[in-house]
Amino acid sequence: MQSSTTSFPLSFMKLRPFWVLLHRYTGLAMTAFLIVVGLTGSLLAFLPELDDVINPQWSVPVKTGMLPDPVILMENAERLDTTIKADTVWLSDTAATVTVSSRTANDVGYDQMIFNPYTNELLGKRLYGDLSQGLQNLMPFVYKLHYALALDEIGGWILGITALVWTLDCFIGFYLTLPPSKTTRSVPNPLATKTFWQRWQPAWLIKWSASKTRINFDLHRAGGLWLWLALLVFAWSSVYMNLGGFYTQVMQSVSEYHQPWTEFPDLPQPVQNPQISWRQAQDIAQAELNHLEQTQGIRTIAPSGFWINRAKGFYVYAVKSTADIQDHGGQTRVVIDANSGTVKQVLLPTGQYSGNTITSWLLAIHTANIWGLPYKIFVCVLGLAIVMLSVTGVIIWLKKRRATRQHQTKKITVDKAC
């Protein structure tokens, strides 16, 4: 009688053909999407740098010691065009971007205004991602292609589901690289005298002297193994970006995780004219940040963003602080009720809630906003590696399909001869 410890791996290994088929056909279903995501992701590793090269007129020299005022920038935007209202401002060392929407049903032809963050001078306008406006929107279009196939909400859902399948497939692919068990029920295994690592080692190697078919297989298997952790991180962080509701449910089931857009319900009517002004909200947030420094020693370095969620009726004031990990921007946030001025949340990127800390790391890693130039190069190469893994997977399937058809044809020929 066999022990349970022996029968379990044997019964599990019987499922291997099923996992092979599942890995093969989920991979095929994802191929086109992963190629798009991989190629665009390689470019987006250098998104700010490439956008500055294409649009040099929209970036200015960094002025050390000068901090932009997000409220003045938003007031400037609304003063320059009274038909728009400012919804968001994003700040960097070289430019400030104000996202705007029309006050009426009429289309104003742009949704971004780019300013000099130090002088508040208007540098340009664009409709984000609209290639009809020329090369100024090339990198925004690449971003929209990467994030949602340039199909807005529908594309976001498609890539979100792809990311979820990709996450699960990472585990299936890893399992398929594991060596077979030393024992079976009836057939002796010639590898029985070798250690686990000796049997697994070939999966990590590429036999360059072998046939093209074998090299292609090794590239797919070994490439996936060496990059496995990075692929899993990028797959799961893509779920966060495209399937936020599902990601939140999973993270809240295993950790403490809080976000304002999931914890506060939509209002009966969006807030169009909040009782608390941008300046008042900024003052409230700054007072809270000062209190945070006094009580927890978390120091504010610079403002990074300011926006209003009209559907839920709150402002979010974001800064870079000593609790942040990314190279640029900041995710230390204060959430203020747009009508009462009540502080609804103070969220730190790290050290406060475990789920938020994990998410901050995922976001920084995915956007290549950490560890400087060497990591940007790695993310660029990783995007190309994702394309390679997708293409080699298709080639493996084509080889298997051709071999199966040849076998079937040969069998039919033999049967007819008989």
CSV table of C-alpha atoms in Angstrom, one decimal:
chain,number,residue,atom,x,y,z
A,1,MET,CA,0.0,0.0,0.0
A,2,GLN,CA,1.4,3.4,-1.0
A,3,SER,CA,1.7,6.2,1.5
A,4,SER,CA,-0.3,9.4,1.0
A,5,THR,CA,3.0,11.3,0.6
A,6,THR,CA,3.8,9.2,-2.5
A,7,SER,CA,0.3,9.1,-4.0
A,8,PHE,CA,-0.2,12.9,-3.8
A,9,PRO,CA,2.6,13.9,-6.2
A,10,LEU,CA,1.7,11.0,-8.5
A,11,SER,CA,-1.9,12.0,-8.7
A,12,PHE,CA,-0.9,15.6,-9.2
A,13,MET,CA,1.6,14.7,-12.0
A,14,LYS,CA,-1.3,13.0,-13.8
A,15,LEU,CA,-2.7,16.5,-14.3
A,16,ARG,CA,0.4,17.7,-16.1
A,17,PRO,CA,-1.0,17.2,-19.6
A,18,PHE,CA,-4.0,19.3,-18.6
A,19,TRP,CA,-1.7,22.1,-17.3
A,20,VAL,CA,0.4,21.9,-20.5
A,21,LEU,CA,-2.7,22.4,-22.6
A,22,LEU,CA,-4.0,25.2,-20.4
A,23,HIS,CA,-0.6,27.0,-20.5
A,24,ARG,CA,-0.4,26.6,-24.3
A,25,TYR,CA,-3.9,27.9,-25.1
A,26,THR,CA,-4.0,30.7,-22.5
A,27,GLY,CA,-0.6,31.8,-23.9
A,28,LEU,CA,-1.9,31.8,-27.4
A,29,ALA,CA,-4.9,33.8,-26.3
A,30,MET,CA,-2.7,36.4,-24.7
A,31,THR,CA,0.0,36.6,-27.4
A,32,ALA,CA,-1.2,39.6,-29.3
A,33,PHE,CA,-1.9,41.6,-26.2
A,34,LEU,CA,1.4,40.7,-24.5
A,35,ILE,CA,3.3,41.7,-27.6
A,36,VAL,CA,1.6,45.1,-27.6
A,37,VAL,CA,2.2,45.5,-23.9
A,38,GLY,CA,5.8,44.4,-24.1
A,39,LEU,CA,6.8,46.7,-27.0
A,40,THR,CA,5.0,49.7,-25.6
A,41,GLY,CA,6.3,49.0,-22.1
A,42,SER,CA,9.9,49.0,-23.4
A,43,LEU,CA,9.3,52.6,-24.6
A,44,LEU,CA,7.4,53.6,-21.4
A,45,ALA,CA,10.3,52.8,-19.2
A,46,PHE,CA,11.7,56.1,-20.5
A,47,LEU,CA,8.3,57.9,-20.9
A,48,PRO,CA,9.3,61.3,-19.3
A,49,GLU,CA,12.7,61.3,-21.1
A,50,LEU,CA,11.2,60.5,-24.5
A,51,ASP,CA,8.3,62.9,-24.1
A,52,ASP,CA,10.8,65.7,-23.3
A,53,VAL,CA,12.9,64.8,-26.4
A,54,ILE,CA,9.8,64.9,-28.6
A,55,ASN,CA,8.4,68.1,-26.9
A,56,PRO,CA,11.4,70.1,-25.7
A,57,GLN,CA,9.3,73.2,-25.6
A,58,TRP,CA,7.3,71.7,-22.7
A,59,SER,CA,10.2,71.2,-20.3
A,60,VAL,CA,12.2,73.8,-18.4
A,61,PRO,CA,15.5,73.6,-16.4
A,62,VAL,CA,15.2,72.5,-12.8
A,63,LYS,CA,15.4,75.3,-10.3
A,64,THR,CA,16.7,74.0,-7.0
A,65,GLY,CA,14.9,75.4,-4.0
A,66,MET,CA,11.8,76.6,-5.8
A,67,LEU,CA,8.6,74.7,-5.3
A,68,PRO,CA,5.6,75.1,-7.6
A,69,ASP,CA,2.2,76.1,-6.2
A,70,PRO,CA,-0.4,73.8,-7.6
A,71,VAL,CA,-3.3,76.1,-6.7
A,72,ILE,CA,-1.8,79.0,-8.7
A,73,LEU,CA,-1.3,76.7,-11.6
A,74,MET,CA,-5.0,75.6,-11.6
A,75,GLU,CA,-6.2,79.2,-11.1
A,76,ASN,CA,-4.0,80.2,-14.1
A,77,ALA,CA,-5.6,77.5,-16.3
A,78,GLU,CA,-9.1,78.6,-15.5
A,79,ARG,CA,-8.2,82.3,-15.9
A,80,LEU,CA,-6.7,81.7,-19.4
A,81,ASP,CA,-9.8,79.8,-20.6
A,82,THR,CA,-13.0,80.5,-18.8
A,83,THR,CA,-14.8,77.7,-20.6
A,84,ILE,CA,-12.8,75.0,-18.8
A,85,LYS,CA,-12.5,73.9,-15.2
A,86,ALA,CA,-9.3,72.4,-13.7
A,87,ASP,CA,-9.6,68.9,-12.3
A,88,THR,CA,-6.0,67.8,-11.7
A,89,VAL,CA,-2.5,69.1,-11.6
A,90,TRP,CA,0.6,66.8,-11.7
A,91,LEU,CA,3.9,68.3,-10.9
A,92,SER,CA,7.5,67.4,-11.9
A,93,ASP,CA,10.8,69.2,-11.7
A,94,THR,CA,10.6,70.3,-15.4
A,95,ALA,CA,6.9,70.8,-16.1
A,96,ALA,CA,3.4,71.0,-14.5
A,97,THR,CA,0.4,69.4,-16.3
A,98,VAL,CA,-3.1,70.6,-15.5
A,99,THR,CA,-5.9,68.3,-16.6
A,100,VAL,CA,-9.1,70.2,-17.6
A,101,SER,CA,-12.7,69.5,-18.7
A,102,SER,CA,-15.2,71.7,-20.4
A,103,ARG,CA,-17.8,73.7,-18.3
A,104,THR,CA,-20.3,73.2,-21.0
A,105,ALA,CA,-21.2,70.5,-23.5
A,106,ASN,CA,-18.9,72.1,-26.1
A,107,ASP,CA,-15.6,70.4,-26.8
A,108,VAL,CA,-12.6,72.7,-26.2
A,109,GLY,CA,-10.3,70.5,-28.2
A,110,TYR,CA,-7.8,69.8,-25.4
A,111,ASP,CA,-7.7,68.2,-22.0
A,112,GLN,CA,-4.2,69.1,-20.8
A,113,MET,CA,-2.4,72.4,-20.3
A,114,ILE,CA,1.3,72.3,-19.7
A,115,PHE,CA,2.9,75.1,-17.6
A,116,ASN,CA,6.4,76.2,-16.4
A,117,PRO,CA,6.1,75.1,-12.8
A,118,TYR,CA,8.2,78.0,-11.5
A,119,THR,CA,6.9,80.9,-13.5
A,120,ASN,CA,3.3,79.5,-14.2
A,121,GLU,CA,3.8,80.4,-17.9
A,122,LEU,CA,1.6,78.4,-20.3
A,123,LEU,CA,3.9,76.2,-22.5
A,124,GLY,CA,1.3,74.3,-24.5
A,125,LYS,CA,-2.0,72.4,-24.8
A,126,ARG,CA,-2.9,69.0,-26.1
A,127,LEU,CA,-5.7,66.4,-26.2
A,128,TYR,CA,-3.9,63.6,-24.5
A,129,GLY,CA,-3.1,60.7,-26.8
A,130,ASP,CA,-4.7,62.2,-29.9
A,131,LEU,CA,-2.3,61.5,-32.8
A,132,SER,CA,-4.2,63.8,-35.1
A,133,GLN,CA,-2.5,66.7,-33.2
A,134,GLY,CA,0.9,65.4,-34.3
A,135,LEU,CA,4.0,64.0,-32.6
A,136,GLN,CA,3.4,65.9,-29.5
A,137,ASN,CA,1.0,63.1,-28.5
A,138,LEU,CA,3.2,60.2,-29.6
A,139,MET,CA,4.2,59.1,-26.1
A,140,PRO,CA,0.7,59.7,-24.6
A,141,PHE,CA,-0.7,57.5,-27.4
A,142,VAL,CA,1.9,54.8,-26.6
A,143,TYR,CA,0.7,55.0,-23.0
A,144,LYS,CA,-2.9,54.7,-23.9
A,145,LEU,CA,-2.0,51.7,-26.1
A,146,HIS,CA,-0.1,50.1,-23.3
A,147,TYR,CA,-2.8,50.8,-20.6
A,148,ALA,CA,-6.0,50.1,-22.6
A,149,LEU,CA,-5.1,49.3,-26.3
A,150,ALA,CA,-6.2,52.9,-27.0
A,151,LEU,CA,-9.8,51.7,-26.6
A,152,ASP,CA,-10.6,53.5,-23.3
A,153,GLU,CA,-12.7,51.4,-20.9
A,154,ILE,CA,-13.2,48.4,-23.1
A,155,GLY,CA,-9.5,48.1,-23.8
A,156,GLY,CA,-8.8,48.5,-20.0
A,157,TRP,CA,-11.1,45.6,-19.3
A,158,ILE,CA,-9.5,43.4,-22.0
A,159,LEU,CA,-6.0,44.0,-20.7
A,160,GLY,CA,-7.2,43.7,-17.1
A,161,ILE,CA,-8.5,40.2,-17.8
A,162,THR,CA,-5.3,39.4,-19.7
A,163,ALA,CA,-3.3,40.5,-16.7
A,164,LEU,CA,-5.3,38.3,-14.4
A,165,VAL,CA,-4.9,35.3,-16.7
A,166,TRP,CA,-1.2,36.1,-17.1
A,167,THR,CA,-0.8,36.2,-13.3
A,168,LEU,CA,-2.3,32.7,-12.9
A,169,ASP,CA,-0.3,31.4,-15.9
A,170,CYS,CA,2.9,32.5,-14.3
A,171,PHE,CA,2.4,29.8,-11.7
A,172,ILE,CA,1.4,27.2,-14.3
A,173,GLY,CA,4.4,27.9,-16.4
A,174,PHE,CA,6.7,27.7,-13.3
A,175,TYR,CA,5.2,24.3,-12.4
A,176,LEU,CA,5.8,23.0,-15.9
A,177,THR,CA,9.5,23.6,-15.6
A,178,LEU,CA,9.8,21.4,-12.6
A,179,PRO,CA,11.4,18.0,-13.2
A,180,PRO,CA,9.3,14.8,-13.1
A,181,SER,CA,9.1,12.8,-9.9
A,182,LYS,CA,11.8,10.2,-9.3
A,183,THR,CA,9.3,7.4,-9.0
A,184,THR,CA,6.2,6.3,-10.8
A,185,ARG,CA,3.7,3.5,-10.1
A,186,SER,CA,5.2,1.0,-12.6
A,187,VAL,CA,8.0,2.5,-14.7
A,188,PRO,CA,11.5,3.1,-13.2
A,189,ASN,CA,12.9,6.5,-13.8
A,190,PRO,CA,16.4,6.8,-15.1
A,191,LEU,CA,16.8,10.1,-13.3
A,192,ALA,CA,16.1,8.5,-9.9
A,193,THR,CA,19.8,8.7,-8.8
A,194,LYS,CA,20.0,12.5,-9.5
A,195,THR,CA,19.2,15.2,-7.0
A,196,PHE,CA,16.2,17.6,-7.5
A,197,TRP,CA,18.5,20.4,-8.7
A,198,GLN,CA,20.4,18.1,-11.1
A,199,ARG,CA,17.1,17.2,-12.7
A,200,TRP,CA,15.9,20.8,-12.8
A,201,GLN,CA,19.1,22.4,-13.9
A,202,PRO,CA,18.5,21.9,-17.7
A,203,ALA,CA,15.4,24.0,-17.5
A,204,TRP,CA,17.5,27.0,-16.6
A,205,LEU,CA,19.9,26.6,-19.5
A,206,ILE,CA,19.9,27.2,-23.2
A,207,LYS,CA,21.7,24.6,-25.3
A,208,TRP,CA,23.0,26.8,-28.1
A,209,SER,CA,24.6,23.9,-30.0
A,210,ALA,CA,21.2,22.1,-30.4
A,211,SER,CA,18.7,22.4,-33.2
A,212,LYS,CA,16.7,25.6,-33.8
A,213,THR,CA,13.6,23.9,-32.3
A,214,ARG,CA,15.4,23.1,-29.1
A,215,ILE,CA,16.9,26.6,-28.8
A,216,ASN,CA,13.5,28.1,-29.3
A,217,PHE,CA,12.1,25.8,-26.5
A,218,ASP,CA,15.0,26.6,-24.2
A,219,LEU,CA,14.6,30.4,-24.7
A,220,HIS,CA,10.9,30.1,-23.8
A,221,ARG,CA,11.5,27.9,-20.7
A,222,ALA,CA,14.7,29.3,-19.4
A,223,GLY,CA,13.8,32.9,-20.2
A,224,GLY,CA,10.5,32.4,-18.3
A,225,LEU,CA,12.4,30.9,-15.3
A,226,TRP,CA,15.1,33.6,-15.0
A,227,LEU,CA,12.5,36.4,-15.3
A,228,TRP,CA,9.7,34.6,-13.4
A,229,LEU,CA,9.6,36.9,-10.4
A,230,ALA,CA,9.7,40.1,-12.5
A,231,LEU,CA,7.0,38.7,-14.8
A,232,LEU,CA,4.7,37.9,-11.8
A,233,VAL,CA,5.2,41.3,-10.4
A,234,PHE,CA,4.4,43.0,-13.6
A,235,ALA,CA,1.4,40.8,-14.3
A,236,TRP,CA,-0.1,41.4,-10.8
A,237,SER,CA,0.6,45.1,-10.8
A,238,SER,CA,-1.2,45.2,-14.2
A,239,VAL,CA,-4.3,43.7,-12.4
A,240,TYR,CA,-4.0,46.7,-10.0
A,241,MET,CA,-4.0,49.2,-12.8
A,242,ASN,CA,-6.8,47.7,-14.9
A,243,LEU,CA,-9.0,45.6,-12.5
A,244,GLY,CA,-8.8,47.8,-9.4
A,245,GLY,CA,-11.9,46.4,-7.8
A,246,PHE,CA,-10.7,42.8,-8.0
A,247,TYR,CA,-7.3,43.8,-6.8
A,248,THR,CA,-8.8,45.6,-3.9
A,249,GLN,CA,-10.8,42.6,-2.8
A,250,VAL,CA,-7.8,40.3,-3.0
A,251,MET,CA,-5.5,42.7,-1.1
A,252,GLN,CA,-8.1,43.4,1.6
A,253,SER,CA,-8.6,39.7,2.1
A,254,VAL,CA,-4.9,39.2,2.9
A,255,SER,CA,-3.7,42.5,4.2
A,256,GLU,CA,-4.8,45.9,5.4
A,257,TYR,CA,-5.4,48.0,2.3
A,258,HIS,CA,-7.2,51.4,2.0
A,259,GLN,CA,-7.9,53.6,-1.0
A,260,PRO,CA,-10.3,56.6,-1.1
A,261,TRP,CA,-12.0,55.6,-4.4
A,262,THR,CA,-13.1,52.2,-3.0
A,263,GLU,CA,-14.0,53.3,0.6
A,264,PHE,CA,-16.2,56.3,-0.1
A,265,PRO,CA,-19.5,56.0,-2.1
A,266,ASP,CA,-20.5,58.1,-5.1
A,267,LEU,CA,-22.7,61.1,-4.2
A,268,PRO,CA,-26.2,61.4,-5.7
A,269,GLN,CA,-24.8,64.2,-7.8
A,270,PRO,CA,-21.2,65.0,-8.7
A,271,VAL,CA,-19.7,68.1,-7.0
A,272,GLN,CA,-19.4,70.8,-9.6
A,273,ASN,CA,-19.0,73.9,-7.3
A,274,PRO,CA,-17.4,72.6,-4.0
A,275,GLN,CA,-17.9,74.7,-0.9
A,276,ILE,CA,-14.2,74.3,0.0
A,277,SER,CA,-11.9,76.0,-2.5
A,278,TRP,CA,-8.6,74.6,-3.8
A,279,ARG,CA,-6.7,77.0,-1.6
A,280,GLN,CA,-8.7,76.0,1.5
A,281,ALA,CA,-8.2,72.3,0.8
A,282,GLN,CA,-4.5,72.8,0.3
A,283,ASP,CA,-4.2,74.7,3.7
A,284,ILE,CA,-6.1,71.9,5.4
A,285,ALA,CA,-3.9,69.3,3.9
A,286,GLN,CA,-0.7,71.2,4.7
A,287,ALA,CA,-1.8,71.5,8.3
A,288,GLU,CA,-2.3,67.7,8.4
A,289,LEU,CA,1.1,67.1,6.9
A,290,ASN,CA,2.7,69.4,9.5
A,291,HIS,CA,1.0,67.4,12.2
A,292,LEU,CA,2.3,64.2,10.6
A,293,GLU,CA,5.9,65.6,10.7
A,294,GLN,CA,5.5,66.6,14.4
A,295,THR,CA,4.0,63.3,15.5
A,296,GLN,CA,5.7,60.7,13.2
A,297,GLY,CA,8.7,62.5,11.8
A,298,ILE,CA,7.5,62.1,8.2
A,299,ARG,CA,8.8,65.2,6.4
A,300,THR,CA,7.2,66.7,3.2
A,301,ILE,CA,9.7,67.2,0.4
A,302,ALA,CA,7.6,68.7,-2.4
A,303,PRO,CA,4.0,68.7,-3.7
A,304,SER,CA,3.4,66.2,-6.5
A,305,GLY,CA,-0.3,66.4,-7.3
A,306,PHE,CA,-3.7,67.8,-6.5
A,307,TRP,CA,-7.0,66.7,-7.8
A,308,ILE,CA,-10.7,66.6,-7.1
A,309,ASN,CA,-12.9,63.5,-7.4
A,310,ARG,CA,-16.2,65.2,-8.2
A,311,ALA,CA,-18.2,61.9,-8.2
A,312,LYS,CA,-17.3,61.2,-4.6
A,313,GLY,CA,-16.9,64.8,-3.5
A,314,PHE,CA,-13.3,64.9,-2.2
A,315,TYR,CA,-9.9,66.5,-2.9
A,316,VAL,CA,-6.7,64.6,-2.8
A,317,TYR,CA,-3.5,66.5,-2.0
A,318,ALA,CA,-0.4,64.5,-2.8
A,319,VAL,CA,3.2,65.2,-1.9
A,320,LYS,CA,6.6,63.4,-1.9
A,321,SER,CA,7.6,62.7,1.6
A,322,THR,CA,10.3,60.7,3.5
A,323,ALA,CA,7.7,57.8,3.4
A,324,ASP,CA,7.9,57.6,-0.4
A,325,ILE,CA,10.2,55.2,-2.3
A,326,GLN,CA,9.9,56.3,-5.9
A,327,ASP,CA,12.5,58.4,-7.7
A,328,HIS,CA,10.0,61.0,-8.9
A,329,GLY,CA,6.6,62.2,-7.7
A,330,GLY,CA,5.0,61.2,-4.4
A,331,GLN,CA,2.1,59.1,-3.1
A,332,THR,CA,1.7,60.6,0.4
A,333,ARG,CA,-1.9,61.7,0.3
A,334,VAL,CA,-4.4,63.7,2.3
A,335,VAL,CA,-8.1,63.2,1.4
A,336,ILE,CA,-10.4,66.2,2.2
A,337,ASP,CA,-14.1,66.4,1.9
A,338,ALA,CA,-14.8,69.0,-0.8
A,339,ASN,CA,-17.9,70.5,1.0
A,340,SER,CA,-17.1,70.2,4.7
A,341,GLY,CA,-13.3,70.4,4.7
A,342,THR,CA,-13.1,67.3,6.9
A,343,VAL,CA,-9.9,65.2,6.6
A,344,LYS,CA,-11.3,61.9,5.5
A,345,GLN,CA,-8.0,60.0,5.2
A,346,VAL,CA,-4.2,60.4,5.5
A,347,LEU,CA,-2.5,57.7,3.4
A,348,LEU,CA,1.2,56.9,3.5
A,349,PRO,CA,2.8,55.0,0.7
A,350,THR,CA,4.8,52.8,3.1
A,351,GLY,CA,4.9,51.9,6.8
A,352,GLN,CA,1.2,52.5,7.5
A,353,TYR,CA,-0.9,49.7,5.9
A,354,SER,CA,0.8,46.5,4.6
A,355,GLY,CA,-1.4,46.4,1.5
A,356,ASN,CA,-0.6,50.0,0.6
A,357,THR,CA,3.1,49.4,1.1
A,358,ILE,CA,3.0,46.4,-1.3
A,359,THR,CA,1.0,48.4,-3.8
A,360,SER,CA,3.4,51.3,-3.6
A,361,TRP,CA,6.3,49.0,-4.4
A,362,LEU,CA,4.3,47.3,-7.2
A,363,LEU,CA,3.5,50.7,-8.8
A,364,ALA,CA,7.1,52.0,-8.5
A,365,ILE,CA,8.5,48.8,-10.0
A,366,HIS,CA,6.0,48.6,-12.8
A,367,THR,CA,6.5,52.3,-13.9
A,368,ALA,CA,10.3,52.1,-13.6
A,369,ASN,CA,10.2,54.9,-11.1
A,370,ILE,CA,12.8,53.5,-8.7
A,371,TRP,CA,16.5,52.6,-8.6
A,372,GLY,CA,17.5,55.0,-11.3
A,373,LEU,CA,18.8,54.4,-14.9
A,374,PRO,CA,19.9,50.8,-14.4
A,375,TYR,CA,16.4,49.7,-13.5
A,376,LYS,CA,14.9,51.7,-16.4
A,377,ILE,CA,17.2,49.7,-18.8
A,378,PHE,CA,16.1,46.5,-17.1
A,379,VAL,CA,12.4,47.3,-17.6
A,380,CYS,CA,13.0,48.2,-21.2
A,381,VAL,CA,14.8,44.9,-21.8
A,382,LEU,CA,12.0,43.1,-19.9
A,383,GLY,CA,9.4,44.4,-22.3
A,384,LEU,CA,11.4,42.9,-25.2
A,385,ALA,CA,11.7,39.7,-23.3
A,386,ILE,CA,7.9,39.5,-22.9
A,387,VAL,CA,7.7,39.7,-26.7
A,388,MET,CA,10.3,37.0,-27.1
A,389,LEU,CA,8.5,34.7,-24.7
A,390,SER,CA,5.2,35.3,-26.5
A,391,VAL,CA,6.7,34.6,-30.0
A,392,THR,CA,8.7,31.5,-28.9
A,393,GLY,CA,5.5,30.2,-27.3
A,394,VAL,CA,3.6,30.5,-30.6
A,395,ILE,CA,6.5,28.8,-32.5
A,396,ILE,CA,6.4,25.9,-30.0
A,397,TRP,CA,2.6,25.5,-30.6
A,398,LEU,CA,3.1,25.6,-34.4
A,399,LYS,CA,5.8,22.9,-34.2
A,400,LYS,CA,3.5,20.7,-32.0
A,401,ARG,CA,0.5,21.4,-34.3
A,402,ARG,CA,2.5,20.5,-37.4
A,403,ALA,CA,3.9,17.3,-35.8
A,404,THR,CA,0.4,16.2,-34.8
A,405,ARG,CA,-1.0,16.8,-38.3
A,406,GLN,CA,1.9,14.8,-39.8
A,407,HIS,CA,1.3,12.0,-37.4
A,408,GLN,CA,-2.4,11.9,-38.2
A,409,THR,CA,-1.7,12.0,-41.9
A,410,LYS,CA,0.7,9.1,-41.6
A,411,LYS,CA,-1.7,7.1,-39.5
A,412,ILE,CA,-4.5,7.6,-42.1
A,413,THR,CA,-2.1,6.5,-44.9
A,414,VAL,CA,-1.2,3.3,-43.0
A,415,ASP,CA,-4.8,2.6,-42.2
A,416,LYS,CA,-5.8,2.9,-45.9
A,417,ALA,CA,-2.9,0.6,-46.9
A,418,CYS,CA,-4.2,-2.0,-44.5
